[in-house]
Short mmCIF file of C-alpha atoms and ligand atoms in Angstrom, two decimals:
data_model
loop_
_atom_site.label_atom_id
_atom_site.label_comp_id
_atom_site.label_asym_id
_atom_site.label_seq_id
_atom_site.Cartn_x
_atom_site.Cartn_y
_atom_site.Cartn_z
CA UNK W 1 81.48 96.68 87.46
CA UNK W 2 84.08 99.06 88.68
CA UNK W 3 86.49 101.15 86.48
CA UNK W 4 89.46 103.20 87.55
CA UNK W 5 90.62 106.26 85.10
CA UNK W 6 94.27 107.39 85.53
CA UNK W 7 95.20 111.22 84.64
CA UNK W 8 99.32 111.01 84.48
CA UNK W 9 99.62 114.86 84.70
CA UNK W 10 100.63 117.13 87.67
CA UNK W 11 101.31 120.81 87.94
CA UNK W 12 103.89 120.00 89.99
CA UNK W 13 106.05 116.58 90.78
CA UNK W 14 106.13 115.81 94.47
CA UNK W 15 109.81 114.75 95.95
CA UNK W 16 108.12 111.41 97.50
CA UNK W 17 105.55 110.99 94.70
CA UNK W 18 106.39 107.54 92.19
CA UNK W 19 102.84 107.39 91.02
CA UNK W 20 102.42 107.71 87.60
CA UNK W 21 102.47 111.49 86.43
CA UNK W 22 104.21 114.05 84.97
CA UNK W 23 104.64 117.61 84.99
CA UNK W 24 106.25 118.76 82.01
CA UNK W 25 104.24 116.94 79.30
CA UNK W 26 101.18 119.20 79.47
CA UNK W 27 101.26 119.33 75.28
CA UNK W 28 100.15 115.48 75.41
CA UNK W 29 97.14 116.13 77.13
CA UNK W 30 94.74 116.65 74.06
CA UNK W 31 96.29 113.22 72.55
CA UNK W 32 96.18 111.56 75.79
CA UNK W 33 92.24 112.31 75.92
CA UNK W 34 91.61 110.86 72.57
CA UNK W 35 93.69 107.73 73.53
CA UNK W 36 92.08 107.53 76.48
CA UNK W 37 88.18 107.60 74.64
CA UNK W 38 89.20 104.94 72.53
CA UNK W 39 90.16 102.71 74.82
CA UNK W 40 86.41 103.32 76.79
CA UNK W 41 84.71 103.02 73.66
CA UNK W 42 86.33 99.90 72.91
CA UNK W 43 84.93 98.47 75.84
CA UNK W 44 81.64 96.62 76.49
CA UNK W 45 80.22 97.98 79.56
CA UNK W 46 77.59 96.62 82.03
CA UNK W 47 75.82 98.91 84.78
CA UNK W 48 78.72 100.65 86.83
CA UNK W 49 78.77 100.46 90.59
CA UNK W 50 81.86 102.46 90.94
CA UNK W 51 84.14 105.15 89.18
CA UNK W 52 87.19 106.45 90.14
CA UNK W 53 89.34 109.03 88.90
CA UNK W 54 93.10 109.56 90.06
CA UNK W 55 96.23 110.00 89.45
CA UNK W 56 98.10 112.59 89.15
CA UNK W 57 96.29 115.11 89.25
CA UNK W 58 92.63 114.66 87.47
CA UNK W 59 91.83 118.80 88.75
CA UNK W 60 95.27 119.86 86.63
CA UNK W 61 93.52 119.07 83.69
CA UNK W 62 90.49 121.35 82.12
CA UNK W 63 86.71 119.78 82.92
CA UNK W 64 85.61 119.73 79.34
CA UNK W 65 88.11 116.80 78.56
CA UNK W 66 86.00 114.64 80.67
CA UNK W 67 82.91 115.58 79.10
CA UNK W 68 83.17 112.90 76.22
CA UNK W 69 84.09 110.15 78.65
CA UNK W 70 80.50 110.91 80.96
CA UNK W 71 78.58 110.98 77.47
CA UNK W 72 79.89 107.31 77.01
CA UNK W 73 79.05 106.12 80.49
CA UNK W 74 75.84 107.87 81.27
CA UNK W 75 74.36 104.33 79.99
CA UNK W 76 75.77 102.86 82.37
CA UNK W 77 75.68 105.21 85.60
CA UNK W 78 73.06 104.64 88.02
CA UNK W 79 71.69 106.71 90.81
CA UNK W 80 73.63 104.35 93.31
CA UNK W 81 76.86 104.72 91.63
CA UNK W 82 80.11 106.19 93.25
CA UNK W 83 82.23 108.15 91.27
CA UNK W 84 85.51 109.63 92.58
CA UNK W 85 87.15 111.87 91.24
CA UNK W 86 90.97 113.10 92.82
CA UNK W 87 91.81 116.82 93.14
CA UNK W 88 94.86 118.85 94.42
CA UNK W 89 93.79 121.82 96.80
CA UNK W 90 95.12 124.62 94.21
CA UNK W 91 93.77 123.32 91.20
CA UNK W 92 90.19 122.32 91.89
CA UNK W 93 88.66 125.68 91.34
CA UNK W 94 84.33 126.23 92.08
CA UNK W 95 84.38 126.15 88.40
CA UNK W 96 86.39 122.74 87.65
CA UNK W 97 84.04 121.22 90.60
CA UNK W 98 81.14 122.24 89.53
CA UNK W 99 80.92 120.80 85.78
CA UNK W 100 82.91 117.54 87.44
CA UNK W 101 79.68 117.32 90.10
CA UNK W 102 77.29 118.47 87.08
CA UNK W 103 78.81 115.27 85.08
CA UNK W 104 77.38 113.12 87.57
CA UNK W 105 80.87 113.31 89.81
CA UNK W 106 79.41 112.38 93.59
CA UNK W 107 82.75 112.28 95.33
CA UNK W 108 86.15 114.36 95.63
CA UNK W 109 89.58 113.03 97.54
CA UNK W 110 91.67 116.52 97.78
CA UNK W 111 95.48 115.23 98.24
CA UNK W 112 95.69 117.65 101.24
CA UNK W 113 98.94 116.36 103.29
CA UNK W 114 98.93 118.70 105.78
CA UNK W 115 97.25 121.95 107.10
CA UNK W 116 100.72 123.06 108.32
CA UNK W 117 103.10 125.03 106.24
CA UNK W 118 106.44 124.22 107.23
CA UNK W 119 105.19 120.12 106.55
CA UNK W 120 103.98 121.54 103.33
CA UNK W 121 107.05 122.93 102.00
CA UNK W 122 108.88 120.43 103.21
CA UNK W 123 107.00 117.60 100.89
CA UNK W 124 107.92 120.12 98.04
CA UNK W 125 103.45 120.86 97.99
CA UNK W 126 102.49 123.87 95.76
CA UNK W 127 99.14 124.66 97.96
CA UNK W 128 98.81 126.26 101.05
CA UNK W 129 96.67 125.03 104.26
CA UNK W 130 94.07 127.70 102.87
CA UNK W 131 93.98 126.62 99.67
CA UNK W 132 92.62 123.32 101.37
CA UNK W 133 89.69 124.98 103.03
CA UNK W 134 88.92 126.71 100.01
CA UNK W 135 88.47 123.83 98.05
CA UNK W 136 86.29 122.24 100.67
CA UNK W 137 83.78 124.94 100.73
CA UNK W 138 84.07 125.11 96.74
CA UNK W 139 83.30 121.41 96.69
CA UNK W 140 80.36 121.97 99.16
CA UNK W 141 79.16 124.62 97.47
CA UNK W 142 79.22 122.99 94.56
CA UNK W 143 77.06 120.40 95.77
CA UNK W 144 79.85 117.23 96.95
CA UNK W 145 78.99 115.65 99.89
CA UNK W 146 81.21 113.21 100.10
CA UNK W 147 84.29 114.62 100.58
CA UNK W 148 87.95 112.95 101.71
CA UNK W 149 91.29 114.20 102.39
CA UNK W 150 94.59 112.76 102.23
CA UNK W 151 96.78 113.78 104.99
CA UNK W 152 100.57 112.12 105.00
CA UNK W 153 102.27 111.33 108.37
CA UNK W 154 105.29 109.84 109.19
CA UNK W 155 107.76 112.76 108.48
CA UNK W 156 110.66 113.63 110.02
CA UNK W 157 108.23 116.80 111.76
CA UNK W 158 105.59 114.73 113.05
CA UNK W 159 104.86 114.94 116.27
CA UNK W 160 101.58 114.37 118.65
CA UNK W 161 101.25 118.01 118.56
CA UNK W 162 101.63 118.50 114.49
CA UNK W 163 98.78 115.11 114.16
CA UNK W 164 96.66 116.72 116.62
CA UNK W 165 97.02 120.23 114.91
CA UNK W 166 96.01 118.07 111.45
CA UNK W 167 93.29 117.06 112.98
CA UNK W 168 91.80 119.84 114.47
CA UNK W 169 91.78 121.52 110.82
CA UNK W 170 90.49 118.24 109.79
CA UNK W 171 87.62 117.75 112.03
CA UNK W 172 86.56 121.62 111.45
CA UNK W 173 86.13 120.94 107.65
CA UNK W 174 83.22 118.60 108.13
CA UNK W 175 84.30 116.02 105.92
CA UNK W 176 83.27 112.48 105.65
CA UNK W 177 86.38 110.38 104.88
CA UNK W 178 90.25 110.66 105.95
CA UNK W 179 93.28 108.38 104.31
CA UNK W 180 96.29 108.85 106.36
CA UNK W 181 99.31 107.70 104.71
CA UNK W 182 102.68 106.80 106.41
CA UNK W 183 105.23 108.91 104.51
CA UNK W 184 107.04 105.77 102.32
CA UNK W 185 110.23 106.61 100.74
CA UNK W 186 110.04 105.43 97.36
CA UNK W 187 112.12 104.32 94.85
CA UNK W 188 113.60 106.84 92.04
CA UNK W 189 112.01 109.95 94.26
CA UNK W 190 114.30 112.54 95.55
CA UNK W 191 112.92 111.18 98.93
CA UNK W 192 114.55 107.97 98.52
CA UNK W 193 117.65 107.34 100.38
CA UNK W 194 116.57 109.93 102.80
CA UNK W 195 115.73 108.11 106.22
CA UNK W 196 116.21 111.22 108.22
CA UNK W 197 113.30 112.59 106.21
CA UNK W 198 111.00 109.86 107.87
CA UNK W 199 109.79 109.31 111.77
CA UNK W 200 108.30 105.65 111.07
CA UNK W 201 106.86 105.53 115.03
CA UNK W 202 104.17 103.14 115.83
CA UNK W 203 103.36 105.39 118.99
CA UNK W 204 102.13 108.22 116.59
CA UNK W 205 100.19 105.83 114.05
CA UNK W 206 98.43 104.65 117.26
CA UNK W 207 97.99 108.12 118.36
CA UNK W 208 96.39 109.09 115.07
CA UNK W 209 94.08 106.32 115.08
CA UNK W 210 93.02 106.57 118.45
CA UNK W 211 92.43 109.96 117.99
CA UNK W 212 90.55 109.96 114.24
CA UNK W 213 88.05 106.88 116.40
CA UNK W 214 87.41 109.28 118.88
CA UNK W 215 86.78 112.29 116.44
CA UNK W 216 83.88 109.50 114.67
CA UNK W 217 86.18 108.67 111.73
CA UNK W 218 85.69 104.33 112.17
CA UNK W 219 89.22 103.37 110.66
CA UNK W 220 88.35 100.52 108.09
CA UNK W 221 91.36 99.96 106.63
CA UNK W 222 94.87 100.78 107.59
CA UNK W 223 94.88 104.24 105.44
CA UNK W 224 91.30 104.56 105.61
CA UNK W 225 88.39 106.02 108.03
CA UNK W 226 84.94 107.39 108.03
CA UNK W 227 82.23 106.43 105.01
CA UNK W 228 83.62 103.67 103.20
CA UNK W 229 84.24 104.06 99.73
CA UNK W 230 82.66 101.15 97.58
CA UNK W 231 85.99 101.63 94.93
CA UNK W 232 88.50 101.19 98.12
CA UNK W 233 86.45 98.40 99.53
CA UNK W 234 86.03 96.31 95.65
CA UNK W 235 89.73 96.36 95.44
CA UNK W 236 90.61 94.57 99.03
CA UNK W 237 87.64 92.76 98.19
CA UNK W 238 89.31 91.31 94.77
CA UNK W 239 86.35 92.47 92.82
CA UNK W 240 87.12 92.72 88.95
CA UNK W 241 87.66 96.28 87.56
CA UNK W 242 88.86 98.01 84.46
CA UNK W 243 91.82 100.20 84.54
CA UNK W 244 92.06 102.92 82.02
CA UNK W 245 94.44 105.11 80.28
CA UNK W 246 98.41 105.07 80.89
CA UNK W 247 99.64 103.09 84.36
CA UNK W 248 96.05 101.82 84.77
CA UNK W 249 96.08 98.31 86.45
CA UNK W 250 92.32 96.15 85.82
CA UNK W 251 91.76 93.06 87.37
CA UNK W 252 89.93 90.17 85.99
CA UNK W 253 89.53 86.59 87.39
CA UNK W 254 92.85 85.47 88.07
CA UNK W 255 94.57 87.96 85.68
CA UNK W 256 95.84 91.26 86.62
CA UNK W 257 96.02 93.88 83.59
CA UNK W 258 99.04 96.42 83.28
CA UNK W 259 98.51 99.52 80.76
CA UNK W 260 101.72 100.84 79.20
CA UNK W 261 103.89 102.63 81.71
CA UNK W 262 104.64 105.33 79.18
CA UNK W 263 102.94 108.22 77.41
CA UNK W 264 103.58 107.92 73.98
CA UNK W 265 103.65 104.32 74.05
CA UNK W 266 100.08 104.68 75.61
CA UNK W 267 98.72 107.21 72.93
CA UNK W 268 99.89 104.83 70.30
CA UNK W 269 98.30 101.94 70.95
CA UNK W 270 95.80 102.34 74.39
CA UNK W 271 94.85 98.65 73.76
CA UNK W 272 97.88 96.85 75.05
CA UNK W 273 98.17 95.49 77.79
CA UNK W 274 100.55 93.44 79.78
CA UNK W 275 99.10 90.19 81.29
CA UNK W 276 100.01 89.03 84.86
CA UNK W 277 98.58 85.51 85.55
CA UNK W 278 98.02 84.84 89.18
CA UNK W 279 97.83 81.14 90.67
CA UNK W 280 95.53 79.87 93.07
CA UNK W 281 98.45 80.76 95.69
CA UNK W 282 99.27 84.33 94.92
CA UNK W 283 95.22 85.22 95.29
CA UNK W 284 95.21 83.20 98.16
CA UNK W 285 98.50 85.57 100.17
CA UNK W 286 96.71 88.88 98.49
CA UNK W 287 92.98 87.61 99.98
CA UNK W 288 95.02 87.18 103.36
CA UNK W 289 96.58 90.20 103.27
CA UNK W 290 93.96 92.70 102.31
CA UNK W 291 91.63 90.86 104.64
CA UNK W 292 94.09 91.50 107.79
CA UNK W 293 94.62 95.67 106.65
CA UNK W 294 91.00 95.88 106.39
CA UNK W 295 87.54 95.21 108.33
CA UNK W 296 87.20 92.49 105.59
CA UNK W 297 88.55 89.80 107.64
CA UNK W 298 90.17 86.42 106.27
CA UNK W 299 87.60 83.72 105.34
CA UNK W 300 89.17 80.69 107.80
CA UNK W 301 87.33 78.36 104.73
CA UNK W 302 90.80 79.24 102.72
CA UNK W 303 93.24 78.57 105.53
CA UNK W 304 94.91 74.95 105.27
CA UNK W 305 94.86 72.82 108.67
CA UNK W 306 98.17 74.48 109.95
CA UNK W 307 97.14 78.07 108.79
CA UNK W 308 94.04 77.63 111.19
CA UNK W 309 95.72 76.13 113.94
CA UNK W 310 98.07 79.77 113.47
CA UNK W 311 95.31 81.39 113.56
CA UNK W 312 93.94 80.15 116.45
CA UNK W 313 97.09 80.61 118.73
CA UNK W 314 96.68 84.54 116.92
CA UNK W 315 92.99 84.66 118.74
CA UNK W 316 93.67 82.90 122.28
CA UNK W 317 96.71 86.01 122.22
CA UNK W 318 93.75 88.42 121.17
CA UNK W 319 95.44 89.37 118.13
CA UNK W 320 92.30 88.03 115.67
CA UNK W 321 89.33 87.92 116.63
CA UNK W 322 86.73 85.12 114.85
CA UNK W 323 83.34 85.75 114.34
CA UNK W 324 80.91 83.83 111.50
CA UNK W 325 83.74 81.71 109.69
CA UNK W 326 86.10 84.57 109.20
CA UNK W 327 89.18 86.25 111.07
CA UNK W 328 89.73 90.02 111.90
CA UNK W 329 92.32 91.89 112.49
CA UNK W 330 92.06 93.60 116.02
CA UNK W 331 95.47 95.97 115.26
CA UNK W 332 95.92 96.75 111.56
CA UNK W 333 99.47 98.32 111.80
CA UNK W 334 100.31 94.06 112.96
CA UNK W 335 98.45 92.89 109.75
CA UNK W 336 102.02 92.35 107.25
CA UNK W 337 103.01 90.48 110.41
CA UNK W 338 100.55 88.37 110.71
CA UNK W 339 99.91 87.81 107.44
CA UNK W 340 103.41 86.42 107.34
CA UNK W 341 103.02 84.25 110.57
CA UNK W 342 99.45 82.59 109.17
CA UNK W 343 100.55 81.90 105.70
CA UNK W 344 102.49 78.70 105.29
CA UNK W 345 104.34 79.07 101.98
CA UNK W 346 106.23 82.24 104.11
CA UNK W 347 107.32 79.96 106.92
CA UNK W 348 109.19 77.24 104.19
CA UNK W 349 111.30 79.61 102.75
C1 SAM H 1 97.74 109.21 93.68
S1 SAM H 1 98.05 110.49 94.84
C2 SAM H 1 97.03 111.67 94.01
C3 SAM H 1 96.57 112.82 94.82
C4 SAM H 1 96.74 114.21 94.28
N1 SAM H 1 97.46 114.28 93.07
C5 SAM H 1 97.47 115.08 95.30
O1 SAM H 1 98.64 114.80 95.53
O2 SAM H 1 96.91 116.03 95.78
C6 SAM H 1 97.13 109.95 96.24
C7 SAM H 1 97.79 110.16 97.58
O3 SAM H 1 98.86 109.28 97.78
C8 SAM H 1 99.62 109.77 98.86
N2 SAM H 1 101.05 109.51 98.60
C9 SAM H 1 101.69 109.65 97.43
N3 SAM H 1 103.00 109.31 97.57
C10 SAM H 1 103.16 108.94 98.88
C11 SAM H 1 104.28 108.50 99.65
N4 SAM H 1 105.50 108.40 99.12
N5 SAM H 1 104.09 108.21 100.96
C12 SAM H 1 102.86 108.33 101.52
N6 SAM H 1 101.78 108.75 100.83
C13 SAM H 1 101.92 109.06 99.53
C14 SAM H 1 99.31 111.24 98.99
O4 SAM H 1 98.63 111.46 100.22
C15 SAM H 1 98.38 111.50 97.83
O5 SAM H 1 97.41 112.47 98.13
S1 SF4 H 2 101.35 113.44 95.20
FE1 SF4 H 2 99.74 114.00 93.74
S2 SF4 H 2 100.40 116.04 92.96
FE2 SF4 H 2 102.15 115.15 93.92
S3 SF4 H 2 103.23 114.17 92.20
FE3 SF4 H 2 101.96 112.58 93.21
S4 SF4 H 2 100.10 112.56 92.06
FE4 SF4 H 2 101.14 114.50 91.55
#
């Protein structure tokens, strides 16, 4: 099974950030922890392939609140399982690292953004390039080998020079795993509304990806390149998973499970959840889309007799390629466009 553990706290909001955290509510964290216990303890766990730990900002918070939540699982941790845990650069001290590895922690994503500091300032960032490489040699030191960081691109200073300056100071920190995330401007952020803050360019995402296949990062899903991680690859796969604490999202079956999008609702009852049903239909567009984003490919066995014939035209054009029942993607930044072209429900509306 796979779980996913959210941390809602930040030291510091980010202007484009709407993920689920906060940065003035630092007095809930003791409550939050003992909500967020119960809710694990109230659960019947099998052997866990994968753990992952985000956010927020899981480093903001001190190591010993996790300590009670790895006494619970050790049961259920094996030597093959991955477990995640997300870190910002100026919180994830030797220290913090060290108990997280000595808990059984075997992976670290450091929300990096950029190595330069003009592109840090400007996404409102309260680390420094430095602060970056100091985390990777804490994390190294402290024993983490498998090591990503999350670089944003897509802003208004983007150029070929600033992505090949990112990667330079990316490919001299010997890690094994990049996301690359075109700046989105969200909704309720102080970044939304702001279109001069973006440079949405399809010549620089093919830039970047050219150049992160050449450096030996193997992109494998639209954000995503290097050493796959199992908890990435289980969601676009449509595995089940739990989602704990506040803004957690599980999956079961044909059910997708919300936790309350609130604090103190959370802490008062971490048991509710809100139920999405999903119809043979809806799993069927997700399974198409994640397939086309990702290496996963789309089974062809799900595709009705027009859907196939679409996909066929899509792989005389050399846009799919078909190989052992299933499509793939050749050019992920095409795959919402495809996706839209294959799936027939789209074309009726
Ligand atoms: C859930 S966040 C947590 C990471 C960590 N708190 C940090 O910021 O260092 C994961 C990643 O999502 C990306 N992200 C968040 N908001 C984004 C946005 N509006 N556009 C593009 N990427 C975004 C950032 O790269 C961030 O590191
Ligand atoms: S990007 Fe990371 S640090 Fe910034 S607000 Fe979002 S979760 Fe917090």
């Amino acid at each position: 099974m796979h779980i996913y553990i959210h941390i809602p706290f930040c030291t510091k909001k980010c202007p484009y950030c709407a993920f689920g955290s906060y940065d003035k509510s630092f007095d809930m964290v003791s409550d939050y922890f003992k909500a967020l216990c119960f809710e694990i303890k109230n659960y019947k766990f099998k052997e866990i392939s994968t753990v992952f730990i985000g956010g927020g900002t899981p480093s903001s918070i001190n190591s010993r609140y996790y300590e009670p939540i790895f006494e619970y699982l050790k049961p259920y941790i094996g030597k093959k399982t991955e477990i995640t845990t997300e870190a910002n650069p100026n919180s994830a001290t030797f220290n913090w690292l060290n108990s997280m590895r000595k808990m059984r922690v075997n992976r670290v994503s450091f929300g990096t953004q950029s190595f330069d500091e003009k592109k840090l300032k400007f996404l409102g960032r309260n680390h420094s390039a430095n602060d970056t490489k100091m985390a990777v040699f804490n994390a190294k030191k402290a024993g983490f080998k498998n090591i990503n960081l999350d670089i944003i691109y897509g802003t208004k200073l983007d150029s070929k020079k600033m992505l090949e300056f990112e990667l330079q100071n990316l490919l001299n920190l010997e890690i094994n795993h990049i996301s690359a995330y075109s700046l989105i401007l969200e909704k309720n952020t102080s970044f939304e509304n702001k279109p001069q803050f973006q440079k949405d360019s399809i010549v620089l995402a093919k830039f970047l990806f050219k150049r992160l296949n050449e450096m030996g990062f193997k992109q494998y899903e639209i954000s995503n390149f290097g050493e796959i991680c199992k908890h990435n690859l289980a969601y676009w796969k449509l595995e089940n998973y739990v989602g704990f604490g506040a803004y957690a999202v599980g999956f079961n079956k044909n059910k997708r499970l919300y936790s309350p999008k609130d604090l103190i609702k959370y802490i008062k009852n971490p048991l509710q959840k809100e139920i999405e049903n999903l119809d043979k239909n809806d799993l069927k567009i997700e399974h198409i889309f994640l397939g086309l984003r990702s290496i996963l490919g789309v089974d062809s066995q799900i595709l009705n007799e027009n859907e196939l014939k679409k996909a066929k035209i899509l792989e005389k054009e050399n846009k799919l390629s078909y190989k052992n029942g299933k499509f793939y993607n050749t050019n992920f930044l095409l795959a919402d466009e495809i996706a839209l072209f294959i799936y027939d429900d789209f074309t009726k509306n």
